[in-house]
PDB file of C-alpha atoms in Angstrom:
ATOM      1  CA  MET A   1     179.106 154.847 223.527  1.00 75.00           C
ATOM      2  CA  ILE A   2     177.554 151.331 222.943  1.00 78.00           C
ATOM      3  CA  LYS A   3     173.960 150.918 224.516  1.00 82.00           C
ATOM      4  CA  PRO A   4     173.395 147.364 226.531  1.00 82.00           C
ATOM      5  CA  LYS A   5     171.352 145.002 224.927  1.00 80.00           C
ATOM      6  CA  ILE A   6     167.939 144.731 226.429  1.00 80.00           C
ATOM      7  CA  VAL A   7     166.058 141.867 226.072  1.00 73.00           C
ATOM      8  CA  GLN A   8     162.279 141.374 227.323  1.00 66.00           C
ATOM      9  CA  GLY A   9     162.983 144.453 229.529  1.00 76.00           C
ATOM     10  CA  ARG A  10     166.443 143.280 231.085  1.00 79.00           C
ATOM     11  CA  THR A  11     169.851 144.336 230.444  1.00 85.00           C
ATOM     12  CA  LEU A  12     172.055 141.612 229.334  1.00 83.00           C
ATOM     13  CA  ASN A  13     175.503 140.830 230.606  1.00 86.00           C
ATOM     14  CA  GLY A  14     178.500 139.850 228.223  1.00 86.00           C
ATOM     15  CA  LYS A  15     178.047 136.100 229.176  1.00 86.00           C
ATOM     16  CA  GLU A  16     174.068 136.379 228.071  1.00 81.00           C
ATOM     17  CA  PHE A  17     175.147 138.643 225.358  1.00 84.00           C
ATOM     18  CA  VAL A  18     177.286 135.860 223.791  1.00 88.00           C
ATOM     19  CA  SER A  19     174.671 133.063 224.236  1.00 83.00           C
ATOM     20  CA  PHE A  20     172.141 135.300 222.893  1.00 78.00           C
ATOM     21  CA  LEU A  21     174.268 135.852 219.539  1.00 83.00           C
ATOM     22  CA  GLY A  22     174.530 132.092 219.178  1.00 84.00           C
ATOM     23  CA  GLN A  23     171.188 131.232 219.562  1.00 79.00           C
ATOM     24  CA  ILE A  24     170.553 134.330 216.701  1.00 76.00           C
ATOM     25  CA  LEU A  25     173.199 132.430 214.757  1.00 80.00           C
ATOM     26  CA  GLU A  26     171.916 128.964 214.774  1.00 79.00           C
ATOM     27  CA  ALA A  27     168.736 130.373 213.715  1.00 69.00           C
ATOM     28  CA  LEU A  28     170.018 131.844 210.583  1.00 66.00           C
ATOM     29  CA  ASN A  29     171.615 128.695 209.797  1.00 73.00           C
ATOM     30  CA  LYS A  30     168.288 126.586 209.968  1.00 72.00           C
ATOM     31  CA  GLY A  31     166.504 129.387 208.018  1.00 61.00           C
ATOM     32  CA  GLU A  32     164.275 129.949 211.108  1.00 61.00           C
ATOM     33  CA  ILE A  33     165.259 133.998 210.581  1.00 57.00           C
ATOM     34  CA  PRO A  34     164.706 135.555 207.101  1.00 60.00           C
ATOM     35  CA  SER A  35     168.272 136.123 205.432  1.00 59.00           C
ATOM     36  CA  THR A  36     169.214 138.500 202.469  1.00 55.00           C
ATOM     37  CA  ARG A  37     169.587 135.481 200.049  1.00 61.00           C
ATOM     38  CA  SER A  38     166.005 133.971 201.207  1.00 61.00           C
ATOM     39  CA  LEU A  39     164.233 137.378 200.650  1.00 62.00           C
ATOM     40  CA  VAL A  40     165.537 137.470 197.400  1.00 64.00           C
ATOM     41  CA  GLU A  41     164.877 134.015 196.478  1.00 68.00           C
ATOM     42  CA  VAL A  42     161.381 135.158 197.619  1.00 68.00           C
ATOM     43  CA  PHE A  43     160.878 138.065 195.692  1.00 70.00           C
ATOM     44  CA  ASN A  44     162.219 136.159 192.162  1.00 75.00           C
ATOM     45  CA  LYS A  45     159.986 133.302 192.795  1.00 80.00           C
ATOM     46  CA  GLY A  46     156.820 135.579 191.809  1.00 81.00           C
ATOM     47  CA  ILE A  47     158.844 136.729 188.705  1.00 85.00           C
ATOM     48  CA  LEU A  48     159.712 133.177 188.130  1.00 88.00           C
ATOM     49  CA  GLU A  49     156.336 132.222 188.140  1.00 89.00           C
ATOM     50  CA  ARG A  50     154.958 135.025 186.027  1.00 90.00           C
ATOM     51  CA  CYS A  51     157.413 134.563 183.799  1.00 93.00           C
ATOM     52  CA  LEU A  52     156.563 130.670 183.232  1.00 93.00           C
ATOM     53  CA  LYS A  53     152.794 131.954 183.099  1.00 94.00           C
ATOM     54  CA  VAL A  54     154.093 134.188 179.943  1.00 94.00           C
ATOM     55  CA  TYR A  55     155.758 131.220 178.291  1.00 95.00           C
ATOM     56  CA  THR A  56     152.819 128.558 178.970  1.00 94.00           C
ATOM     57  CA  GLU A  57     150.460 130.924 177.520  1.00 94.00           C
ATOM     58  CA  ARG A  58     152.643 131.847 174.274  1.00 93.00           C
ATOM     59  CA  MET A  59     152.695 127.880 174.005  1.00 93.00           C
ATOM     60  CA  GLU A  60     149.085 127.365 174.253  1.00 92.00           C
ATOM     61  CA  ARG A  61     148.411 130.001 171.264  1.00 92.00           C
ATOM     62  CA  LEU A  62     149.870 126.897 169.105  1.00 90.00           C
ATOM     63  CA  GLY A  63     147.153 124.267 167.792  1.00 90.00           C
ATOM     64  CA  LEU A  64     148.507 120.895 168.018  1.00 91.00           C
ATOM     65  CA  PRO A  65     149.537 119.092 165.825  1.00 94.00           C
ATOM     66  CA  VAL A  66     152.544 120.926 164.241  1.00 94.00           C
ATOM     67  CA  SER A  67     155.931 120.017 162.527  1.00 92.00           C
ATOM     68  CA  VAL A  68     158.914 119.585 164.613  1.00 92.00           C
ATOM     69  CA  ASP A  69     160.351 122.846 163.023  1.00 93.00           C
ATOM     70  CA  LYS A  70     157.260 125.062 163.786  1.00 94.00           C
ATOM     71  CA  LEU A  71     157.139 123.811 167.700  1.00 94.00           C
ATOM     72  CA  GLN A  72     161.127 124.466 168.067  1.00 94.00           C
ATOM     73  CA  GLN A  73     160.420 127.975 166.762  1.00 95.00           C
ATOM     74  CA  VAL A  74     157.639 128.836 168.920  1.00 95.00           C
ATOM     75  CA  HIS A  75     159.367 127.543 171.711  1.00 95.00           C
ATOM     76  CA  GLY A  76     162.406 129.704 170.947  1.00 95.00           C
ATOM     77  CA  LEU A  77     160.025 132.828 170.733  1.00 95.00           C
ATOM     78  CA  ALA A  78     158.288 132.038 174.076  1.00 95.00           C
ATOM     79  CA  GLU A  79     161.454 131.334 175.877  1.00 94.00           C
ATOM     80  CA  ASP A  80     163.319 134.821 174.560  1.00 95.00           C
ATOM     81  CA  GLU A  81     160.106 136.507 175.884  1.00 94.00           C
ATOM     82  CA  ALA A  82     160.170 134.910 179.192  1.00 93.00           C
ATOM     83  CA  ARG A  83     163.758 135.796 179.700  1.00 91.00           C
ATOM     84  CA  LYS A  84     163.638 139.023 178.816  1.00 92.00           C
ATOM     85  CA  LEU A  85     160.812 139.662 181.186  1.00 90.00           C
ATOM     86  CA  PHE A  86     163.021 137.787 183.971  1.00 88.00           C
ATOM     87  CA  ASP A  87     165.861 139.807 183.110  1.00 87.00           C
ATOM     88  CA  LYS A  88     163.784 142.996 183.306  1.00 85.00           C
ATOM     89  CA  GLN A  89     162.590 142.485 186.893  1.00 79.00           C
ATOM     90  CA  HIS A  90     164.507 140.392 188.544  1.00 75.00           C
ATOM     91  CA  PHE A  91     166.296 141.193 191.897  1.00 68.00           C
ATOM     92  CA  GLY A  92     170.088 140.822 192.708  1.00 65.00           C
ATOM     93  CA  LYS A  93     172.358 139.495 190.205  1.00 64.00           C
ATOM     94  CA  HIS A  94     174.118 137.155 192.332  1.00 64.00           C
ATOM     95  CA  TYR A  95     171.272 135.538 193.968  1.00 63.00           C
ATOM     96  CA  ALA A  96     169.150 135.591 190.697  1.00 71.00           C
ATOM     97  CA  ALA A  97     171.341 133.104 189.095  1.00 77.00           C
ATOM     98  CA  GLN A  98     169.559 130.112 190.600  1.00 77.00           C
ATOM     99  CA  SER A  99     166.414 131.369 189.869  1.00 80.00           C
ATOM    100  CA  PHE A 100     167.291 131.762 186.141  1.00 85.00           C
ATOM    101  CA  LEU A 101     168.551 128.197 186.198  1.00 87.00           C
ATOM    102  CA  ASN A 102     164.919 127.092 187.712  1.00 87.00           C
ATOM    103  CA  LEU A 103     163.101 128.779 184.787  1.00 90.00           C
ATOM    104  CA  ASP A 104     165.063 127.159 182.235  1.00 92.00           C
ATOM    105  CA  GLU A 105     164.650 124.142 183.957  1.00 93.00           C
ATOM    106  CA  GLU A 106     160.404 125.047 184.388  1.00 93.00           C
ATOM    107  CA  MET A 107     160.429 125.729 180.447  1.00 94.00           C
ATOM    108  CA  LYS A 108     162.133 122.561 179.480  1.00 94.00           C
ATOM    109  CA  LYS A 109     159.559 120.604 181.433  1.00 95.00           C
ATOM    110  CA  VAL A 110     156.759 122.649 179.985  1.00 95.00           C
ATOM    111  CA  PHE A 111     158.519 122.149 176.334  1.00 96.00           C
ATOM    112  CA  ARG A 112     158.820 118.122 176.836  1.00 95.00           C
ATOM    113  CA  ASN A 113     155.239 117.829 177.778  1.00 95.00           C
ATOM    114  CA  TYR A 114     154.096 119.647 174.798  1.00 95.00           C
ATOM    115  CA  GLY A 115     156.300 117.331 172.459  1.00 95.00           C
ATOM    116  CA  LEU A 116     154.544 114.600 173.841  1.00 95.00           C
ATOM    117  CA  ALA A 117     151.297 116.056 172.986  1.00 95.00           C
ATOM    118  CA  ASN A 118     152.276 117.209 169.671  1.00 95.00           C
ATOM    119  CA  GLU A 119     153.343 113.515 169.066  1.00 95.00           C
ATOM    120  CA  TYR A 120     149.770 112.035 170.256  1.00 95.00           C
ATOM    121  CA  GLN A 121     147.904 114.431 168.396  1.00 95.00           C
ATOM    122  CA  SER A 122     149.953 113.732 165.359  1.00 95.00           C
ATOM    123  CA  SER A 123     149.742 110.086 165.384  1.00 95.00           C
ATOM    124  CA  LYS A 124     146.142 110.659 166.116  1.00 95.00           C
ATOM    125  CA  LEU A 125     145.429 112.841 163.249  1.00 95.00           C
ATOM    126  CA  CYS A 126     147.534 110.882 160.842  1.00 95.00           C
ATOM    127  CA  GLU A 127     145.807 107.674 161.723  1.00 95.00           C
ATOM    128  CA  ALA A 128     142.313 108.928 160.804  1.00 94.00           C
ATOM    129  CA  ARG A 129     143.971 110.331 157.435  1.00 93.00           C
ATOM    130  CA  PHE A 130     145.378 107.076 157.075  1.00 94.00           C
ATOM    131  CA  SER A 131     142.217 105.153 158.040  1.00 94.00           C
ATOM    132  CA  GLU A 132     140.074 107.165 155.478  1.00 93.00           C
ATOM    133  CA  CYS A 133     142.587 106.464 152.344  1.00 93.00           C
ATOM    134  CA  GLU A 134     142.511 102.870 153.417  1.00 92.00           C
ATOM    135  CA  GLU A 135     138.679 102.824 153.281  1.00 93.00           C
ATOM    136  CA  LYS A 136     138.957 104.667 149.782  1.00 92.00           C
ATOM    137  CA  MET A 137     141.549 102.420 148.336  1.00 91.00           C
ATOM    138  CA  ASP A 138     138.838  99.424 149.451  1.00 90.00           C
ATOM    139  CA  HIS A 139     135.798 101.248 148.028  1.00 90.00           C
ATOM    140  CA  LEU A 140     137.688 101.508 144.508  1.00 89.00           C
ATOM    141  CA  GLN A 141     138.560  97.806 144.714  1.00 87.00           C
ATOM    142  CA  ALA A 142     134.975  96.748 144.740  1.00 85.00           C
ATOM    143  CA  LEU A 143     133.513  99.033 141.865  1.00 83.00           C
ATOM    144  CA  LYS A 144     130.648  97.735 139.874  1.00 78.00           C
ATOM    145  CA  LEU A 145     132.030  99.116 136.730  1.00 79.00           C
ATOM    146  CA  PRO A 146     135.852  98.935 136.866  1.00 82.00           C
ATOM    147  CA  SER A 147     137.400 102.302 135.897  1.00 86.00           C
ATOM    148  CA  MET A 148     141.009 103.099 135.749  1.00 87.00           C
ATOM    149  CA  ALA A 149     140.602 106.610 135.367  1.00 86.00           C
ATOM    150  CA  LYS A 150     138.102 106.767 138.386  1.00 88.00           C
ATOM    151  CA  PHE A 151     140.763 104.442 140.351  1.00 90.00           C
ATOM    152  CA  ASN A 152     143.701 107.161 139.562  1.00 89.00           C
ATOM    153  CA  ALA A 153     141.376 109.933 140.350  1.00 89.00           C
ATOM    154  CA  GLY A 154     140.492 108.819 143.694  1.00 90.00           C
ATOM    155  CA  PHE A 155     144.078 107.680 144.520  1.00 90.00           C
ATOM    156  CA  LEU A 156     145.433 111.149 143.627  1.00 91.00           C
ATOM    157  CA  ARG A 157     143.002 112.707 145.810  1.00 91.00           C
ATOM    158  CA  CYS A 158     143.770 110.522 148.567  1.00 91.00           C
ATOM    159  CA  ASN A 159     147.523 111.053 148.557  1.00 90.00           C
ATOM    160  CA  GLN A 160     146.865 114.824 148.238  1.00 91.00           C
ATOM    161  CA  SER A 161     144.694 114.956 151.384  1.00 91.00           C
ATOM    162  CA  PHE A 162     147.144 112.981 153.001  1.00 91.00           C
ATOM    163  CA  VAL A 163     149.794 114.846 152.759  1.00 91.00           C
ATOM    164  CA  MET A 164     148.129 118.520 153.344  1.00 92.00           C
ATOM    165  CA  GLU A 165     146.673 117.509 156.494  1.00 92.00           C
ATOM    166  CA  CYS A 166     148.809 114.891 158.088  1.00 93.00           C
ATOM    167  CA  VAL A 167     151.309 117.135 159.948  1.00 93.00           C
ATOM    168  CA  GLY A 168     153.745 116.755 163.044  1.00 92.00           C
ATOM    169  CA  PRO A 169     156.474 114.118 163.901  1.00 94.00           C
ATOM    170  CA  ALA A 170     154.241 111.288 162.913  1.00 93.00           C
ATOM    171  CA  LYS A 171     153.955 112.184 159.557  1.00 92.00           C
ATOM    172  CA  GLU A 172     157.420 110.588 158.052  1.00 91.00           C
ATOM    173  CA  SER A 173     156.487 106.949 159.462  1.00 92.00           C
ATOM    174  CA  TYR A 174     152.808 107.201 158.410  1.00 93.00           C
ATOM    175  CA  GLU A 175     153.938 108.401 154.640  1.00 92.00           C
ATOM    176  CA  HIS A 176     156.062 105.294 154.433  1.00 92.00           C
ATOM    177  CA  ARG A 177     152.779 103.201 155.724  1.00 92.00           C
ATOM    178  CA  MET A 178     150.532 105.401 153.114  1.00 92.00           C
ATOM    179  CA  SER A 179     153.111 104.825 150.262  1.00 91.00           C
ATOM    180  CA  LYS A 180     153.169 100.950 150.906  1.00 92.00           C
ATOM    181  CA  MET A 181     149.288 100.883 151.211  1.00 92.00           C
ATOM    182  CA  LEU A 182     148.684 102.464 147.841  1.00 90.00           C
ATOM    183  CA  ALA A 183     151.294 100.585 146.009  1.00 90.00           C
ATOM    184  CA  ARG A 184     149.570  97.705 147.310  1.00 91.00           C
ATOM    185  CA  SER A 185     146.056  98.847 146.458  1.00 90.00           C
ATOM    186  CA  ARG A 186     147.340  99.908 142.712  1.00 88.00           C
ATOM    187  CA  SER A 187     148.963  96.483 142.079  1.00 87.00           C
ATOM    188  CA  LEU A 188     145.600  94.695 142.983  1.00 88.00           C
ATOM    189  CA  PHE A 189     143.125  96.839 141.058  1.00 89.00           C
ATOM    190  CA  VAL A 190     145.721  96.533 138.082  1.00 82.00           C
ATOM    191  CA  ARG A 191     145.891  92.904 138.191  1.00 80.00           C
ATOM    192  CA  GLU A 192     141.790  92.586 138.633  1.00 85.00           C
ATOM    193  CA  TYR A 193     140.602  95.341 136.291  1.00 84.00           C
ATOM    194  CA  ASN A 194     141.429  93.568 133.125  1.00 79.00           C
ATOM    195  CA  ASN A 195     139.334  90.001 134.199  1.00 80.00           C
ATOM    196  CA  LYS A 196     136.568  92.185 135.595  1.00 82.00           C
ATOM    197  CA  LEU A 197     136.741  94.322 132.270  1.00 81.00           C
ATOM    198  CA  PHE A 198     136.670  91.304 130.164  1.00 81.00           C
ATOM    199  CA  ASN A 199     133.785  89.554 132.081  1.00 84.00           C
ATOM    200  CA  TRP A 200     131.771  93.136 131.804  1.00 81.00           C
ATOM    201  CA  LEU A 201     132.226  93.339 128.009  1.00 81.00           C
ATOM    202  CA  VAL A 202     131.077  89.872 127.675  1.00 86.00           C
ATOM    203  CA  ALA A 203     128.227  90.367 129.521  1.00 86.00           C
ATOM    204  CA  PHE A 204     127.197  93.722 127.744  1.00 83.00           C
ATOM    205  CA  SER A 205     127.659  92.273 124.444  1.00 88.00           C
ATOM    206  CA  LEU A 206     125.072  89.536 125.223  1.00 88.00           C
ATOM    207  CA  ILE A 207     122.639  92.414 126.545  1.00 84.00           C
ATOM    208  CA  MET A 208     123.468  94.287 123.407  1.00 84.00           C
ATOM    209  CA  VAL A 209     122.255  91.164 121.293  1.00 87.00           C
ATOM    210  CA  VAL A 210     119.112  90.657 123.572  1.00 83.00           C
ATOM    211  CA  ILE A 211     118.082  94.479 123.134  1.00 78.00           C
ATOM    212  CA  GLY A 212     118.795  94.911 119.455  1.00 79.00           C
ATOM    213  CA  ARG A 213     116.607  91.617 118.580  1.00 82.00           C
ATOM    214  CA  PHE A 214     113.899  91.785 120.651  1.00 78.00           C
ATOM    215  CA  ALA A 215     113.834  95.208 122.480  1.00 71.00           C
ATOM    216  CA  ILE A 216     114.326  97.590 119.855  1.00 73.00           C
ATOM    217  CA  LYS A 217     114.870  95.320 116.590  1.00 76.00           C
ATOM    218  CA  LEU A 218     117.937  96.911 115.498  1.00 79.00           C
ATOM    219  CA  LEU A 219     119.956  94.749 112.975  1.00 84.00           C
ATOM    220  CA  LEU A 220     123.122  97.059 113.080  1.00 87.00           C
ATOM    221  CA  LEU A 221     123.258  97.082 116.845  1.00 83.00           C
ATOM    222  CA  GLU A 222     122.512  93.031 117.024  1.00 86.00           C
ATOM    223  CA  VAL A 223     125.389  92.447 114.301  1.00 89.00           C
ATOM    224  CA  ALA A 224     127.815  94.617 116.036  1.00 89.00           C
ATOM    225  CA  ALA A 225     126.946  92.921 119.570  1.00 88.00           C
ATOM    226  CA  TRP A 226     127.549  89.408 118.155  1.00 89.00           C
ATOM    227  CA  VAL A 227     130.744  90.368 116.739  1.00 87.00           C
ATOM    228  CA  MET A 228     132.234  91.901 119.838  1.00 83.00           C
ATOM    229  CA  PHE A 229     131.065  88.825 121.504  1.00 86.00           C
ATOM    230  CA  ILE A 230     132.702  86.795 119.079  1.00 84.00           C
ATOM    231  CA  PHE A 231     135.895  88.445 119.102  1.00 79.00           C
ATOM    232  CA  LEU A 232     136.105  88.315 123.066  1.00 78.00           C
ATOM    233  CA  GLU A 233     134.963  84.405 123.465  1.00 78.00           C
ATOM    234  CA  THR A 234     136.486  82.826 120.275  1.00 74.00           C
ATOM    235  CA  TYR A 235     139.323  84.775 118.480  1.00 64.00           C
ATOM    236  CA  THR A 236     140.611  85.767 121.627  1.00 62.00           C
ATOM    237  CA  ARG A 237     140.943  82.119 122.970  1.00 67.00           C
ATOM    238  CA  LEU A 238     142.303  80.727 119.407  1.00 67.00           C
ATOM    239  CA  PHE A 239     145.072  83.004 118.998  1.00 61.00           C
ATOM    240  CA  TRP A 240     146.060  84.862 122.115  1.00 60.00           C
ATOM    241  CA  SER A 241     146.558  83.686 125.861  1.00 59.00           C
ATOM    242  CA  SER A 242     144.596  85.478 128.476  1.00 57.00           C
ATOM    243  CA  ASP A 243     147.521  87.385 129.409  1.00 61.00           C
ATOM    244  CA  SER A 244     148.670  88.368 125.877  1.00 64.00           C
ATOM    245  CA  LEU A 245     145.492  89.785 124.979  1.00 64.00           C
ATOM    246  CA  TYR A 246     146.017  92.474 127.630  1.00 67.00           C
ATOM    247  CA  TYR A 247     148.984  93.621 125.784  1.00 70.00           C
ATOM    248  CA  ASN A 248     147.203  93.792 122.273  1.00 71.00           C
ATOM    249  CA  PRO A 249     146.459  96.970 120.659  1.00 77.00           C
ATOM    250  CA  VAL A 250     142.919  95.829 119.926  1.00 73.00           C
ATOM    251  CA  TRP A 251     142.548  95.263 123.926  1.00 73.00           C
ATOM    252  CA  HIS A 252     144.109  98.789 124.486  1.00 79.00           C
ATOM    253  CA  ILE A 253     141.490 100.645 121.874  1.00 82.00           C
ATOM    254  CA  ILE A 254     138.413  98.743 123.665  1.00 75.00           C
ATOM    255  CA  VAL A 255     139.553  99.733 127.091  1.00 81.00           C
ATOM    256  CA  SER A 256     140.167 103.342 126.007  1.00 84.00           C
ATOM    257  CA  SER A 257     136.459 103.463 124.698  1.00 82.00           C
ATOM    258  CA  TRP A 258     135.176 101.584 127.873  1.00 78.00           C
ATOM    259  CA  GLU A 259     137.101 104.375 129.979  1.00 82.00           C
ATOM    260  CA  THR A 260     135.886 107.358 127.914  1.00 83.00           C
ATOM    261  CA  ILE A 261     132.220 105.656 128.703  1.00 80.00           C
ATOM    262  CA  VAL A 262     132.401 104.525 132.025  1.00 81.00           C
ATOM    263  CA  TYR A 263     133.869 107.493 133.883  1.00 82.00           C
ATOM    264  CA  SER A 264     134.401 111.372 133.129  1.00 75.00           C
ATOM    265  CA  PRO A 265     134.416 114.325 135.384  1.00 69.00           C
ATOM    266  CA  VAL A 266     130.769 115.097 134.488  1.00 71.00           C
ATOM    267  CA  LEU A 267     129.471 111.654 134.425  1.00 72.00           C
ATOM    268  CA  ASP A 268     130.206 108.975 136.533  1.00 72.00           C
ATOM    269  CA  LEU A 269     128.345 105.549 134.980  1.00 72.00           C
ATOM    270  CA  ASP A 270     129.359 103.484 137.934  1.00 70.00           C
ATOM    271  CA  ARG A 271     127.076 105.581 140.480  1.00 70.00           C
ATOM    272  CA  TRP A 272     124.285 106.104 137.844  1.00 67.00           C
ATOM    273  CA  ALA A 273     124.601 102.677 136.095  1.00 63.00           C
ATOM    274  CA  ILE A 274     121.511 101.215 137.759  1.00 63.00           C
ATOM    275  CA  PRO A 275     119.006 104.840 137.031  1.00 71.00           C
ATOM    276  CA  ILE A 276     120.468 104.909 133.444  1.00 68.00           C
ATOM    277  CA  VAL A 277     119.418 101.214 132.968  1.00 65.00           C
ATOM    278  CA  ILE A 278     115.988 101.448 134.267  1.00 72.00           C
ATOM    279  CA  MET A 279     115.410 104.282 132.100  1.00 75.00           C
ATOM    280  CA  LEU A 280     116.982 102.716 129.070  1.00 68.00           C
ATOM    281  CA  SER A 281     113.969  99.433 129.689  1.00 68.00           C
ATOM    282  CA  ILE A 282     111.493 101.787 130.253  1.00 76.00           C
ATOM    283  CA  LEU A 283     112.113 103.809 126.866  1.00 74.00           C
ATOM    284  CA  ALA A 284     112.520 100.492 125.027  1.00 65.00           C
ATOM    285  CA  ILE A 285     109.365  98.759 126.700  1.00 70.00           C
ATOM    286  CA  TYR A 286     107.699 102.011 125.770  1.00 71.00           C
ATOM    287  CA  TRP A 287     108.819 102.171 122.091  1.00 68.00           C
ATOM    288  CA  ARG A 288     108.210  98.538 121.848  1.00 64.00           C
ATOM    289  CA  CYS A 289     104.679  99.301 123.146  1.00 73.00           C
ATOM    290  CA  ILE A 290     104.072 102.104 120.721  1.00 68.00           C
ATOM    291  CA  GLY A 291     105.160 100.094 117.937  1.00 59.00           C
ATOM    292  CA  VAL A 292     102.506  97.473 118.493  1.00 54.00           C
ATOM    293  CA  ARG A 293      99.853  99.884 118.865  1.00 60.00           C
ATOM    294  CA  GLN A 294     100.610 101.205 115.793  1.00 61.00           C
ATOM    295  CA  ARG A 295     100.676  98.034 113.813  1.00 57.00           C
ATOM    296  CA  ILE A 296      97.490  96.680 115.397  1.00 58.00           C
ATOM    297  CA  GLY A 297      95.760 100.109 114.485  1.00 55.00           C
ATOM    298  CA  ARG A 298      96.685  99.886 110.995  1.00 56.00           C
ATOM    299  CA  SER A 299      95.152  96.467 110.996  1.00 53.00           C
ATOM    300  CA  LEU A 300      91.910  97.063 112.179  1.00 51.00           C
ATOM    301  CA  LEU A 301      91.282 100.154 109.826  1.00 50.00           C
ATOM    302  CA  PRO A 302      89.538  99.317 106.607  1.00 56.00           C
ATOM    303  CA  LEU A 303      91.190  99.359 103.064  1.00 51.00           C
ATOM    304  CA  TYR A 304      89.505 101.255 100.197  1.00 49.00           C
ATOM    305  CA  ASN A 305      90.819 101.080  97.027  1.00 52.00           C
ATOM    306  CA  GLY A 306      88.460 103.471  95.077  1.00 51.00           C
ATOM    307  CA  SER A 307      87.531 107.161  95.818  1.00 50.00           C
ATOM    308  CA  PHE A 308      84.166 108.307  96.373  1.00 48.00           C
ATOM    309  CA  ARG A 309      83.422 109.773  93.408  1.00 51.00           C
ATOM    310  CA  SER A 310      84.587 106.465  91.400  1.00 49.00           C
ATOM    311  CA  SER A 311      82.010 104.755  93.311  1.00 49.00           C
ATOM    312  CA  SER A 312      78.816 102.925  91.229  1.00 53.00           C
ATOM    313  CA  ARG A 313      76.864 103.159  93.723  1.00 53.00           C
ATOM    314  CA  THR A 314      73.700 105.401  92.915  1.00 55.00           C
ATOM    315  CA  ARG A 315      72.629 107.538  95.524  1.00 53.00           C
ATOM    316  CA  THR A 316      68.632 107.165  97.090  1.00 58.00           C
ATOM    317  CA  ASP A 317      66.354 108.931  99.314  1.00 53.00           C
TER     318      ASP A 317
END
């Protein structure tokens, strides 16, 4: 009942048929002829690429940098979505196992790349925020009018912005650097604050002496300025050391008054010091000039001791 095998129009005998089968088996073993397994792998390869594309697109929606927990969470969701798609579309149970392992391996490679990119973006962002805070602290160290309240406000804003904006795996290491930098800046500012304030108060008292004596000629202002100058330069040197001065209650009152004048949420005197000084100088000069003009005008007017009716001079035509 079996028909003879015909190859290229010629009927094979038994010996030729055995040789033909040997060639076919050799070709199959070398993979030159598609087998059932190779066909299934080719079919599943297209599905694997589609699943990997789904995973990659889901990961690309995530804007880096993010926290490690957030990255792991998105990775888990994208991985589950890709696996469900593969389970739904793959072909052949036995041969699909290798394709499934290949999909897992490819997703792990993509996830590692995203982890490295997340670390880089996190370091870049945290370094930028750290540099901004460092520049801010350096600027606060060089205030023309030292103010502890302004330093504390800038310190708090800088720390809050860093905590909110620095995210990702690099945040922990940069938080340690940030805390050390802020502590160092605060220590340096406090150490220089009292010395700068003392020098400013001495200069301020002398300026008030000059203004009270020569510009507006206000005795009370001049006396108060002299008392302040004598207190700072004489009394403190006789009875207190330079260090113990800063722990004295009187000095705390002076500091509180200075802070109230120099900085507030409404007025930052460090920013407006020069314009205010110029305006006050102009007003003082104007006041001085008006006073001189009034005195000169009064000295030039004729003085009459009698009235017109009491005049003894007779009228004539």
